[in-house]
Tab-separated table of N, CA, C and O in Angstrom:
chain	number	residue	atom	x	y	z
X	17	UNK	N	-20.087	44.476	99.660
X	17	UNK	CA	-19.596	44.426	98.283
X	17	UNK	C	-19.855	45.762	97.597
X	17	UNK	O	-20.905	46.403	97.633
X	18	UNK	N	-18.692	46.088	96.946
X	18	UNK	CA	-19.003	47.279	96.042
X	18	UNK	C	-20.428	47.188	95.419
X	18	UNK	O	-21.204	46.234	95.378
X	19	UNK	N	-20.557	48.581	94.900
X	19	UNK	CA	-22.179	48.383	94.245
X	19	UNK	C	-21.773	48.071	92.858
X	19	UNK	O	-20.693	48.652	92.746
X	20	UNK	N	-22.074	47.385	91.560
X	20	UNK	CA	-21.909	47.050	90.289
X	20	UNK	C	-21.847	47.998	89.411
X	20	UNK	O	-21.064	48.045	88.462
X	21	UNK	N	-23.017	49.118	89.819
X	21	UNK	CA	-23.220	50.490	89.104
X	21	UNK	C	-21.703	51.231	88.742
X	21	UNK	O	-21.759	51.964	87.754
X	22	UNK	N	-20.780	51.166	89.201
X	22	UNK	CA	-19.644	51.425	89.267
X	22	UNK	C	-18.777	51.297	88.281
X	22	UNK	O	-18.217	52.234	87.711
X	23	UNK	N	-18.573	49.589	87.943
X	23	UNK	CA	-18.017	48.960	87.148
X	23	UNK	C	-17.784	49.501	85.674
X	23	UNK	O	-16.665	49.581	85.167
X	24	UNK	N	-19.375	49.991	84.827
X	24	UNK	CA	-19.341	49.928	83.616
X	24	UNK	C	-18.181	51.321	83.301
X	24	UNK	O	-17.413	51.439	82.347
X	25	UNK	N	-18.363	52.129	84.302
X	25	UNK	CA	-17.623	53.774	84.202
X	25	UNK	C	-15.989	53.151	84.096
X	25	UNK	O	-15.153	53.707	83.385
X	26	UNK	N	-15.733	52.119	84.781
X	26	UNK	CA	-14.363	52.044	85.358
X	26	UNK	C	-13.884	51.063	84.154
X	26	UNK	O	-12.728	51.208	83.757
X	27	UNK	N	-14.756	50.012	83.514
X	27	UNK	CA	-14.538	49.419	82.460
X	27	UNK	C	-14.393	50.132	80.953
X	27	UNK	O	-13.974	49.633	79.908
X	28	UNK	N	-14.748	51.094	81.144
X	28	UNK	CA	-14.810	52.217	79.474
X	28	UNK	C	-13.498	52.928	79.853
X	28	UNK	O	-12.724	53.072	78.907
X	29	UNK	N	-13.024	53.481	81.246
X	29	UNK	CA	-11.757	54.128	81.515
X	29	UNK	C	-10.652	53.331	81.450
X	29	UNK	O	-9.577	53.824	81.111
X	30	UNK	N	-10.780	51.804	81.810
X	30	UNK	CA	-9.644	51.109	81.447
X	30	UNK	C	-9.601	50.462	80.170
X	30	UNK	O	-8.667	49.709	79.892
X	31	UNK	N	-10.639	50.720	79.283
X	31	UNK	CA	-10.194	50.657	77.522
X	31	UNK	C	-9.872	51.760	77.109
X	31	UNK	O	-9.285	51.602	76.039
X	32	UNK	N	-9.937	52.789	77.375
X	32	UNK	CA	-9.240	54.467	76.373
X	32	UNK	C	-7.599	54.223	77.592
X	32	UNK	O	-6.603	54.864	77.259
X	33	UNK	N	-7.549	53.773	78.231
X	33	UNK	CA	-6.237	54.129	79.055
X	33	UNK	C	-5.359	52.798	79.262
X	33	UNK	O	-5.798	51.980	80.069
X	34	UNK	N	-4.153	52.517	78.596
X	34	UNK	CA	-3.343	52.019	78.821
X	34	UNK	C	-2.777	51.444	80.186
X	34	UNK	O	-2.599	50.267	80.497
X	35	UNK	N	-2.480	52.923	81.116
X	35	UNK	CA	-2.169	52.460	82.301
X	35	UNK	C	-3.062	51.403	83.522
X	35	UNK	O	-2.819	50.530	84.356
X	36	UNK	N	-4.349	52.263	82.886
X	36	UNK	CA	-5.395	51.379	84.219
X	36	UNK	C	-5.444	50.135	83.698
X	36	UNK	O	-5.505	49.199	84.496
X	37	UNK	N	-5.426	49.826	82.093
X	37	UNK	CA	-5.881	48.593	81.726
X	37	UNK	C	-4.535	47.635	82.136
X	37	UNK	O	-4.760	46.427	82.051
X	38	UNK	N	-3.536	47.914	82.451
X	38	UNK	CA	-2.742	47.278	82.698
X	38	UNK	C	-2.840	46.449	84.131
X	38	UNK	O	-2.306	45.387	84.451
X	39	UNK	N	-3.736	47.343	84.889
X	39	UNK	CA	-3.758	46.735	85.968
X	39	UNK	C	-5.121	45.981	86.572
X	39	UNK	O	-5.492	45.470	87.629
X	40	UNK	N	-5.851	46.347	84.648
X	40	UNK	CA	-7.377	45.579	85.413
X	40	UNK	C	-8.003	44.909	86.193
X	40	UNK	O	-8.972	45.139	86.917
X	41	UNK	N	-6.929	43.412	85.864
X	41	UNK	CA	-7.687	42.417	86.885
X	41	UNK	C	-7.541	42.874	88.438
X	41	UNK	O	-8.470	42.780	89.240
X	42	UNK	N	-6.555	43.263	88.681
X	42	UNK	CA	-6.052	43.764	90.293
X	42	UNK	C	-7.205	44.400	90.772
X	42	UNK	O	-7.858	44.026	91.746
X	43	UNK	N	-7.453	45.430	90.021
X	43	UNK	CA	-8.676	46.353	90.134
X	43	UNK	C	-9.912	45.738	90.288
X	43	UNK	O	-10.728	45.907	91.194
X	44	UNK	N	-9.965	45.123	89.470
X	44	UNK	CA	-11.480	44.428	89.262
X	44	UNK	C	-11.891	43.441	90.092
X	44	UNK	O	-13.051	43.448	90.502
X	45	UNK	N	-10.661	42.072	90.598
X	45	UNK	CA	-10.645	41.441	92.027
X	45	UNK	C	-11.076	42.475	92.840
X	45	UNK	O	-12.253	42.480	93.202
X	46	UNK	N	-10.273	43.402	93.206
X	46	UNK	CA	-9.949	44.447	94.528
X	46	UNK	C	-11.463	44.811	95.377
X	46	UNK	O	-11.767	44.709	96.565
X	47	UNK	N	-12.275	45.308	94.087
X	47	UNK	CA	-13.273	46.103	93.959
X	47	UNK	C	-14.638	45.048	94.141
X	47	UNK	O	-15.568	45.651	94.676
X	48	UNK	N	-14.952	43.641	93.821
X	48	UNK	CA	-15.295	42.469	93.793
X	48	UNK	C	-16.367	42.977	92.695
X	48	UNK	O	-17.568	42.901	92.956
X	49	UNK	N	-15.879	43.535	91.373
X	49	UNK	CA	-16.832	44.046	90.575
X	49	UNK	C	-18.105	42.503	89.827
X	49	UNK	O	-19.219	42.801	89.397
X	50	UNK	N	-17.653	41.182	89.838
X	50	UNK	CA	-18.374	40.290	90.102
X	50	UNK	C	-19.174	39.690	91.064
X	50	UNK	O	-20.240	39.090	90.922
X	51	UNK	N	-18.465	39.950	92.156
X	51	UNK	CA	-19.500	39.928	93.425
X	51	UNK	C	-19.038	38.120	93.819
X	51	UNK	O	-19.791	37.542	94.603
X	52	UNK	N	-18.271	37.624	93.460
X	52	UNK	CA	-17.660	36.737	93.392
X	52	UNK	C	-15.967	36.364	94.094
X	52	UNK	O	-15.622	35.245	94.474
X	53	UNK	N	-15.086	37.635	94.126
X	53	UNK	CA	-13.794	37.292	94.988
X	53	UNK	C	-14.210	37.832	96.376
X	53	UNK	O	-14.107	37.150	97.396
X	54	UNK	N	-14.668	39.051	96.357
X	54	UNK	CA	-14.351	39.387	97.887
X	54	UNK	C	-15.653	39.513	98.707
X	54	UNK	O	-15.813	40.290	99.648
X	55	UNK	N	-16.676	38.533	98.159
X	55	UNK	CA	-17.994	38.607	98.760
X	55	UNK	C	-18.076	37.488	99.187
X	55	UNK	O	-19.271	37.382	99.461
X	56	UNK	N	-17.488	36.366	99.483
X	56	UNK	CA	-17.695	34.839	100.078
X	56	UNK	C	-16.185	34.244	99.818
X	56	UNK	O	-15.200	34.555	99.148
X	57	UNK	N	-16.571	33.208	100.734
X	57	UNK	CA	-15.213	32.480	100.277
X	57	UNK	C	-15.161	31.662	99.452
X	57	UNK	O	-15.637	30.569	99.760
X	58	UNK	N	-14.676	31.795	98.308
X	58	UNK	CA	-14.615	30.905	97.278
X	58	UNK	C	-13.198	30.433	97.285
X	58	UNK	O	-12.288	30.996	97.893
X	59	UNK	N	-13.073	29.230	96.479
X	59	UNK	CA	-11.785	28.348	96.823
X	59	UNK	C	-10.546	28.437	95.591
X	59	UNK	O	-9.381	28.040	95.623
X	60	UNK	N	-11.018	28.856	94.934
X	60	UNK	CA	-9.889	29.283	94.057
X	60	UNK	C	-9.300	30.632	93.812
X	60	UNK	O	-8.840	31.013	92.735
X	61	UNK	N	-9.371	31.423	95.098
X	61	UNK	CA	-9.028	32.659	95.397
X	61	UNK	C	-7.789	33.231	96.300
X	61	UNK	O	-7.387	34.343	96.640
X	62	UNK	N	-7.405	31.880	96.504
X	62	UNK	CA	-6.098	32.007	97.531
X	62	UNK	C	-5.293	30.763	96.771
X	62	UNK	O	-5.648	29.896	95.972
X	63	UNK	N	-3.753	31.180	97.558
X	63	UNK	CA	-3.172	29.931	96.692
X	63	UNK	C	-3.457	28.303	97.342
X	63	UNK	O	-3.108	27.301	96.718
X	64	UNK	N	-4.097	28.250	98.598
X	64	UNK	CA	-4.261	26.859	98.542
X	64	UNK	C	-5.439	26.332	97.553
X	64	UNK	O	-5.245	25.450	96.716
X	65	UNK	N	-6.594	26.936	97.740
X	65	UNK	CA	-7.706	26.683	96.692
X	65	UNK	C	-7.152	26.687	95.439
X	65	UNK	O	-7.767	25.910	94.710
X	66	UNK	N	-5.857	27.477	94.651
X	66	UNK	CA	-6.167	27.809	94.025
X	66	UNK	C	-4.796	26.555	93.589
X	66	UNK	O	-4.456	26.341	92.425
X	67	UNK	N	-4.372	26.076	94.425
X	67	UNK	CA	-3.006	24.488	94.109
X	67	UNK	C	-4.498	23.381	94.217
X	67	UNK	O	-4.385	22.580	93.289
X	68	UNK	N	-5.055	23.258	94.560
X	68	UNK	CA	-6.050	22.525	94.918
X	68	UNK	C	-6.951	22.077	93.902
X	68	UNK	O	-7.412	20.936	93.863
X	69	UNK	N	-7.289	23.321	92.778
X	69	UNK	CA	-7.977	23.449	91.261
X	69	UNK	C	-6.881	22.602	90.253
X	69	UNK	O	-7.084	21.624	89.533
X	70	UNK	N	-5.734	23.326	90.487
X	70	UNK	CA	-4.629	22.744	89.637
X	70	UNK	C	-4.267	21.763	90.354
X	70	UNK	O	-3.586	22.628	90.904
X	71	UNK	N	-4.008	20.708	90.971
X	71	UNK	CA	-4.356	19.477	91.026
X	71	UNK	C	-5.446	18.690	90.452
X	71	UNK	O	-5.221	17.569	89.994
X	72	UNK	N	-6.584	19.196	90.448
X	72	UNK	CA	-7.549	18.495	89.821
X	72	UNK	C	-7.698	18.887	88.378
X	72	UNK	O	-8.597	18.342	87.737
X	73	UNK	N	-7.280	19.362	88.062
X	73	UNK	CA	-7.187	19.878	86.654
X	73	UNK	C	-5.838	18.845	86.066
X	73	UNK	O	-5.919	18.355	84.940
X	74	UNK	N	-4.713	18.607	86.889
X	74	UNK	CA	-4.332	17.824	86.495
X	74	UNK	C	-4.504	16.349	86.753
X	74	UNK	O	-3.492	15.787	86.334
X	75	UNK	N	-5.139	15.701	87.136
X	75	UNK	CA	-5.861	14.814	87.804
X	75	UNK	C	-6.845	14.185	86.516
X	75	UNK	O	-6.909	13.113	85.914
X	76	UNK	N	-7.426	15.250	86.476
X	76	UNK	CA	-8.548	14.802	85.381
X	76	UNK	C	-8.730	15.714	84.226
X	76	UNK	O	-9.832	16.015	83.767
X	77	UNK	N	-7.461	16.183	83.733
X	77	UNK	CA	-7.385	16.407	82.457
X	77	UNK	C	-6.344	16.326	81.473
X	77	UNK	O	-5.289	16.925	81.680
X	78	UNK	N	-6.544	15.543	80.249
X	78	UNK	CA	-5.423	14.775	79.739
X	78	UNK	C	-4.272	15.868	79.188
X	78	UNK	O	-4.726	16.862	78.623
X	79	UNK	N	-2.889	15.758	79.308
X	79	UNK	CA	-2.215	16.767	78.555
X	79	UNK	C	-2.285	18.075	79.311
X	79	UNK	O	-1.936	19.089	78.705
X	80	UNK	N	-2.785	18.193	80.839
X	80	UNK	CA	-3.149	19.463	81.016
X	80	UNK	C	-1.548	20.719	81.139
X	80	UNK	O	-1.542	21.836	80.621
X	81	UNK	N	-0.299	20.075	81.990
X	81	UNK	CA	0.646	20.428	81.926
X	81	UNK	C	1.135	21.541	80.724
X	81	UNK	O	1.668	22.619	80.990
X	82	UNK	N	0.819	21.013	79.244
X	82	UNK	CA	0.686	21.858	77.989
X	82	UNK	C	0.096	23.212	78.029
X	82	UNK	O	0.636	24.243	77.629
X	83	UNK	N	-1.241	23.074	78.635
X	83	UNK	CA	-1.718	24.608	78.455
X	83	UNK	C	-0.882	25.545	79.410
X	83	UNK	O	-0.724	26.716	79.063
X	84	UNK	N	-0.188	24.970	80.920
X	84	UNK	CA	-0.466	25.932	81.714
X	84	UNK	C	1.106	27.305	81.125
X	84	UNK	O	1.227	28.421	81.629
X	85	UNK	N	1.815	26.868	80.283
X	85	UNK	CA	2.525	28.241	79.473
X	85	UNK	C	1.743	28.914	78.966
X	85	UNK	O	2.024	30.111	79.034
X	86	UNK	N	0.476	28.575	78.257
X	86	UNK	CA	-0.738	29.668	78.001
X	86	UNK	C	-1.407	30.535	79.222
X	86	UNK	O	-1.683	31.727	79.353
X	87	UNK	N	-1.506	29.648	79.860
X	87	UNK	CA	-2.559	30.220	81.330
X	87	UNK	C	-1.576	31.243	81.694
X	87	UNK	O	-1.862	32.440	81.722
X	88	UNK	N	0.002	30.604	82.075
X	88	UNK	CA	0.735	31.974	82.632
X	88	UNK	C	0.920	33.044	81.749
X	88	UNK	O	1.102	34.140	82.280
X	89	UNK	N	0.918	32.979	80.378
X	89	UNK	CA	1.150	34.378	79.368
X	89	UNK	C	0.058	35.191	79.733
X	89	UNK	O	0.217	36.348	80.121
X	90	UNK	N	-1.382	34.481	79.600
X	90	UNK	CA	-3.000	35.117	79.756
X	90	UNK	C	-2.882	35.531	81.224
X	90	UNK	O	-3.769	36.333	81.516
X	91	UNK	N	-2.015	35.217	82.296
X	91	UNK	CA	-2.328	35.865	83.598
X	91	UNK	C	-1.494	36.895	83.762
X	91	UNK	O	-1.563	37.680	84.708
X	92	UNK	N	-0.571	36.948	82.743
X	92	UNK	CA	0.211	38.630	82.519
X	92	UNK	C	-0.652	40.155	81.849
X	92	UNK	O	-0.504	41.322	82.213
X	93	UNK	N	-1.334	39.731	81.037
X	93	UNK	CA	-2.714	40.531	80.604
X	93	UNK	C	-3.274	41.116	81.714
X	93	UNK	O	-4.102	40.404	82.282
X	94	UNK	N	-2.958	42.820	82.469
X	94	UNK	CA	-3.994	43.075	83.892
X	94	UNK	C	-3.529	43.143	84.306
X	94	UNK	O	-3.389	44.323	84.627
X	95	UNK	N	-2.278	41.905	85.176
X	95	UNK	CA	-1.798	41.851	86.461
X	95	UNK	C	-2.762	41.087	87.471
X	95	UNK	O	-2.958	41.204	88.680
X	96	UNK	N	-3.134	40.497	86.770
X	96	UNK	CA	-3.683	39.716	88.040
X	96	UNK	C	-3.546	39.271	89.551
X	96	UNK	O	-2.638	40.001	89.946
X	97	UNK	N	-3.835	38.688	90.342
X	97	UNK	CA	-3.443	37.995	91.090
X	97	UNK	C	-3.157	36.241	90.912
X	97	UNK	O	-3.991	35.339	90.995
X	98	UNK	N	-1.916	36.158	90.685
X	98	UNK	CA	-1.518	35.298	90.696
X	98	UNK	C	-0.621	34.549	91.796
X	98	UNK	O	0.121	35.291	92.439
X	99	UNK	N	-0.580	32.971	92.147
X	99	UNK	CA	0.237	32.146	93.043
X	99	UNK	C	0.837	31.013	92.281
X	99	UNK	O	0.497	30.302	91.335
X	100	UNK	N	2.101	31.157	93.255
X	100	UNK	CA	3.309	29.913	92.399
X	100	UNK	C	2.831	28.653	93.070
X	100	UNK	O	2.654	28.299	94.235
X	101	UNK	N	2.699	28.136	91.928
X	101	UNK	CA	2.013	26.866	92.588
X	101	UNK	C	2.947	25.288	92.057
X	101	UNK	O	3.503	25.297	90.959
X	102	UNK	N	3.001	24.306	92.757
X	102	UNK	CA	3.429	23.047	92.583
X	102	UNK	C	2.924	22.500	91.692
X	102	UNK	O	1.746	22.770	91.460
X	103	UNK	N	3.732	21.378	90.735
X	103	UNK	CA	3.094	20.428	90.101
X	103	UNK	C	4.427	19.425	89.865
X	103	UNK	O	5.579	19.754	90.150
X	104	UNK	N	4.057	18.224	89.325
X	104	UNK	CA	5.128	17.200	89.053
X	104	UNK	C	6.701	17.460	88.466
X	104	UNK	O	7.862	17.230	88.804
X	105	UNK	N	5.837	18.188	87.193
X	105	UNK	CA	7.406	18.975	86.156
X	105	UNK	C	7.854	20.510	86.479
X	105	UNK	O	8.467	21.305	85.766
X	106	UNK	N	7.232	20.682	88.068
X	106	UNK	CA	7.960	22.085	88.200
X	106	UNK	C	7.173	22.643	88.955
X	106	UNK	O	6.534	22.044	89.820
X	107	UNK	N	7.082	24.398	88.640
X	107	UNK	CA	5.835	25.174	89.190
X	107	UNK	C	5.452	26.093	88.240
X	107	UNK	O	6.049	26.141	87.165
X	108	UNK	N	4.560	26.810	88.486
X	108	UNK	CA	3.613	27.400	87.179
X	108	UNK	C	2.938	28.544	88.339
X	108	UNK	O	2.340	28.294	89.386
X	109	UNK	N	3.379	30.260	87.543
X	109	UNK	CA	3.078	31.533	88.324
X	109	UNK	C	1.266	31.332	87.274
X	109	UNK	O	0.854	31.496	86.126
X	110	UNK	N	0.912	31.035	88.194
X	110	UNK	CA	-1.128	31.426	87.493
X	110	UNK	C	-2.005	31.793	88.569
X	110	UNK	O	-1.501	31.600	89.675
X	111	UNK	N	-3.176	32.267	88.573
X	111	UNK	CA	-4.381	32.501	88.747
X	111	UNK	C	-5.696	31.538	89.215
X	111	UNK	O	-5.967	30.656	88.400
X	112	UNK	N	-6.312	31.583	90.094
X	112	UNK	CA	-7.152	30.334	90.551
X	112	UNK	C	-7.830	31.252	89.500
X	112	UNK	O	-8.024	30.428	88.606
X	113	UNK	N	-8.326	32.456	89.021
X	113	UNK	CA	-9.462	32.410	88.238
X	113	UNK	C	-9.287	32.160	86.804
X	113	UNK	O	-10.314	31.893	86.180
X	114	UNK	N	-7.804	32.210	85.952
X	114	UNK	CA	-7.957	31.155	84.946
X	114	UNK	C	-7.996	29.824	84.857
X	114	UNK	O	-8.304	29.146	83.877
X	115	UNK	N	-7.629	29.435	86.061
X	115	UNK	CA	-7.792	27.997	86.572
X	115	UNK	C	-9.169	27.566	86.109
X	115	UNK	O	-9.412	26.581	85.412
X	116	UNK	N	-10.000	28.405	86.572
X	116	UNK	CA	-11.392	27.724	87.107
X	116	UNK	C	-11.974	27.966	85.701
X	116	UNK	O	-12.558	26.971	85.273
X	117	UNK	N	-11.969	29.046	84.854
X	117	UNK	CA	-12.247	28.932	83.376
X	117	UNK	C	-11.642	27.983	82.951
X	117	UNK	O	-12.247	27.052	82.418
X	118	UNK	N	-10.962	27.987	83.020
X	118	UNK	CA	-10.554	26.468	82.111
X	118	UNK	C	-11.169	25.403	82.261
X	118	UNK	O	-11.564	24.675	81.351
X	119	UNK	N	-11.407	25.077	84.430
X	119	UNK	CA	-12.226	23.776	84.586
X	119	UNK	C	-13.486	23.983	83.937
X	119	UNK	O	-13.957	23.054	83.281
X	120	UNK	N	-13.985	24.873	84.013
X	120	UNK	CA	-15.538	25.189	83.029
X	120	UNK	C	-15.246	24.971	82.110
X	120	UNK	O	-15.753	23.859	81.965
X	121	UNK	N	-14.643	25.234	81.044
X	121	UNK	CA	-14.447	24.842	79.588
X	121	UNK	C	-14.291	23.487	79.249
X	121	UNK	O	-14.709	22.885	78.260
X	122	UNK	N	-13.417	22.961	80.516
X	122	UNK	CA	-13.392	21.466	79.839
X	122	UNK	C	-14.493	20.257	80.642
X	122	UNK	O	-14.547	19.027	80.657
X	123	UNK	N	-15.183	21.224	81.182
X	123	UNK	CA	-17.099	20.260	82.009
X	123	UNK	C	-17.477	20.401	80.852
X	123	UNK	O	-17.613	19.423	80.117
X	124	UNK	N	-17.722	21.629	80.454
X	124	UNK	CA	-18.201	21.828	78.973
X	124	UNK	C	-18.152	20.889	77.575
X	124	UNK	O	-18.974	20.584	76.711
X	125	UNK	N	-16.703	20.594	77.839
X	125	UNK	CA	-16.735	19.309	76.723
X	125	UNK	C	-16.998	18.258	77.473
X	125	UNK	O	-17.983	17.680	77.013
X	126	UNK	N	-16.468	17.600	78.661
X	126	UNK	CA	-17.004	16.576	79.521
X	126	UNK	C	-18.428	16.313	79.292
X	126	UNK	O	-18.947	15.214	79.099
X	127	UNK	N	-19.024	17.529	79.340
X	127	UNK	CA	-20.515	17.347	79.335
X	127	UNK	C	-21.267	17.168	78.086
X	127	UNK	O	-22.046	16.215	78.052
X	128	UNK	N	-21.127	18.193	76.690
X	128	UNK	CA	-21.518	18.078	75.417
X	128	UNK	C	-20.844	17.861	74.547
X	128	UNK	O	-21.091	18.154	73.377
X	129	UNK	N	-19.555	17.131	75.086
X	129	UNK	CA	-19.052	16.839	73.577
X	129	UNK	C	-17.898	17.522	72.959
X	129	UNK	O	-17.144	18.028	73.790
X	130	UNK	N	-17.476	17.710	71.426
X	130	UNK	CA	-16.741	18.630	70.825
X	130	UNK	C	-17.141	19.664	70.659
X	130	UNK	O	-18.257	19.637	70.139
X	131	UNK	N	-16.733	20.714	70.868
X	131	UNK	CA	-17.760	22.145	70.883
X	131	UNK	C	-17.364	22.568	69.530
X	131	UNK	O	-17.526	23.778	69.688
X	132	UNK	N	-16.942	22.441	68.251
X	132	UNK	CA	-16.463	22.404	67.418
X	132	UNK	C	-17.721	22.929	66.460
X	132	UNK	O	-18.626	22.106	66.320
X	133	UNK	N	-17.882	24.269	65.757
X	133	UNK	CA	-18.931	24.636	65.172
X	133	UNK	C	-20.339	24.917	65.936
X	133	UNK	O	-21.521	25.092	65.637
X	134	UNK	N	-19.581	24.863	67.015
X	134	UNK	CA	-21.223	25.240	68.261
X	134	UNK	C	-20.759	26.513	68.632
X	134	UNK	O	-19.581	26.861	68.546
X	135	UNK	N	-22.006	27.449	69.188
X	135	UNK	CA	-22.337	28.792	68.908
X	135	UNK	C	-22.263	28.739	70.928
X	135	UNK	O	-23.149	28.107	71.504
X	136	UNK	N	-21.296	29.359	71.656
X	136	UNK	CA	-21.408	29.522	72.987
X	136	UNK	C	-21.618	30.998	73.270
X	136	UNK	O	-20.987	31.752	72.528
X	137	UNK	N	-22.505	31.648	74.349
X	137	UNK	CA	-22.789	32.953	74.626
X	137	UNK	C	-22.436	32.967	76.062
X	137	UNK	O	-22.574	31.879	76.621
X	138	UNK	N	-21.940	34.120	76.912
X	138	UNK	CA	-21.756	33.756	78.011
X	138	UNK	C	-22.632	35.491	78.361
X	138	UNK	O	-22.627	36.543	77.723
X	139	UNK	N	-23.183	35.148	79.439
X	139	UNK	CA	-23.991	35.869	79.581
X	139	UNK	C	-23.940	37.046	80.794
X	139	UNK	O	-24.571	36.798	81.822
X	140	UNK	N	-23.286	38.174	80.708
X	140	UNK	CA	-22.921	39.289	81.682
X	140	UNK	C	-21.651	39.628	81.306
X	140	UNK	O	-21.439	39.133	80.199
X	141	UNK	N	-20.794	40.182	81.671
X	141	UNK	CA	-19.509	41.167	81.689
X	141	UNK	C	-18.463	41.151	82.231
X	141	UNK	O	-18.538	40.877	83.429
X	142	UNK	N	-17.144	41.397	81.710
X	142	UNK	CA	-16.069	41.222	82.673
X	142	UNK	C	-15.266	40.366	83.046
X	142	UNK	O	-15.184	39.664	82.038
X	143	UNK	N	-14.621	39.935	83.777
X	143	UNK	CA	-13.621	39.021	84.149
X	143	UNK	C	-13.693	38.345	85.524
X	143	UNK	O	-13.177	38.762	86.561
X	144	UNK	N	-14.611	36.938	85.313
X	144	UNK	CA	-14.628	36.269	87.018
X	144	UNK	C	-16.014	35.942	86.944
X	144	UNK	O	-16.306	35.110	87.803
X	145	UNK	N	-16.691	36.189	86.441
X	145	UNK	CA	-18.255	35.729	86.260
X	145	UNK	C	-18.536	34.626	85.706
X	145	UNK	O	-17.673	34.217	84.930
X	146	UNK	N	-19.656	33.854	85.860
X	146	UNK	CA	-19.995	32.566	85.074
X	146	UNK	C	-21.681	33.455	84.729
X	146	UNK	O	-22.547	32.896	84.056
């Protein structure tokens, strides 16, 4: 895995620069500046893992169909890596890693409730980290 030391230089060059920031996420997967895509196999990193999330996301979350025109606008931001994936009313070009934020967000309410006036911190940098 890349070394991390890296990252913060390459993260200040793709905010003064247009072009690189355009291609952040690509970059930032590529490089495994989380230590998270290209250091193990994780399952929402390819498109079967990543039809596999979105199944269960629709499975067990009400209305989920609604967000995913958000998820695909937010996976144009970067350039991500994104896969066309299946669902009932069609297919949907997204990202196993907005996928998987999202499943975190909504354990999150699963778990405590309405987060509504609650104070959340997430703790480290970047894009792909928990």
């Amino acid at each position: 895995c890349p070394s991390a030391m890296s990252y913060p230089r390459f993260a200040s060059r793709a905010a003064r620069n247009h072009s690189l920031f355009s291609i952040f996420r690509q970059h930032y997967m590529s490089y495994g500046y989380a230590g998270i895509e290209v250091c193990g196999p994780y399952p929402y990193n390819n498109e079967r893992g990543s039809q596999k999330l979105l199944n269960l996301l629709l499975l067990h979350v009400p209305n989920f169909l609604r967000w995913l025109p958000t998820i695909e606008r937010m996976d144009q931001i970067g350039s991500g890596t994104t896969f066309l994936l299946s669902h009932a009313s069609g297919t949907a070009r997204v990202s196993g890693t907005l996928l998987r934020y999202f499943k975190f967000a909504t354990d999150l309410k699963a778990l405590f409730g309405d987060l509504k006036g609650k104070h959340l911190i997430e703790i480290g940098v970047g894009f792909g980290g928990q």
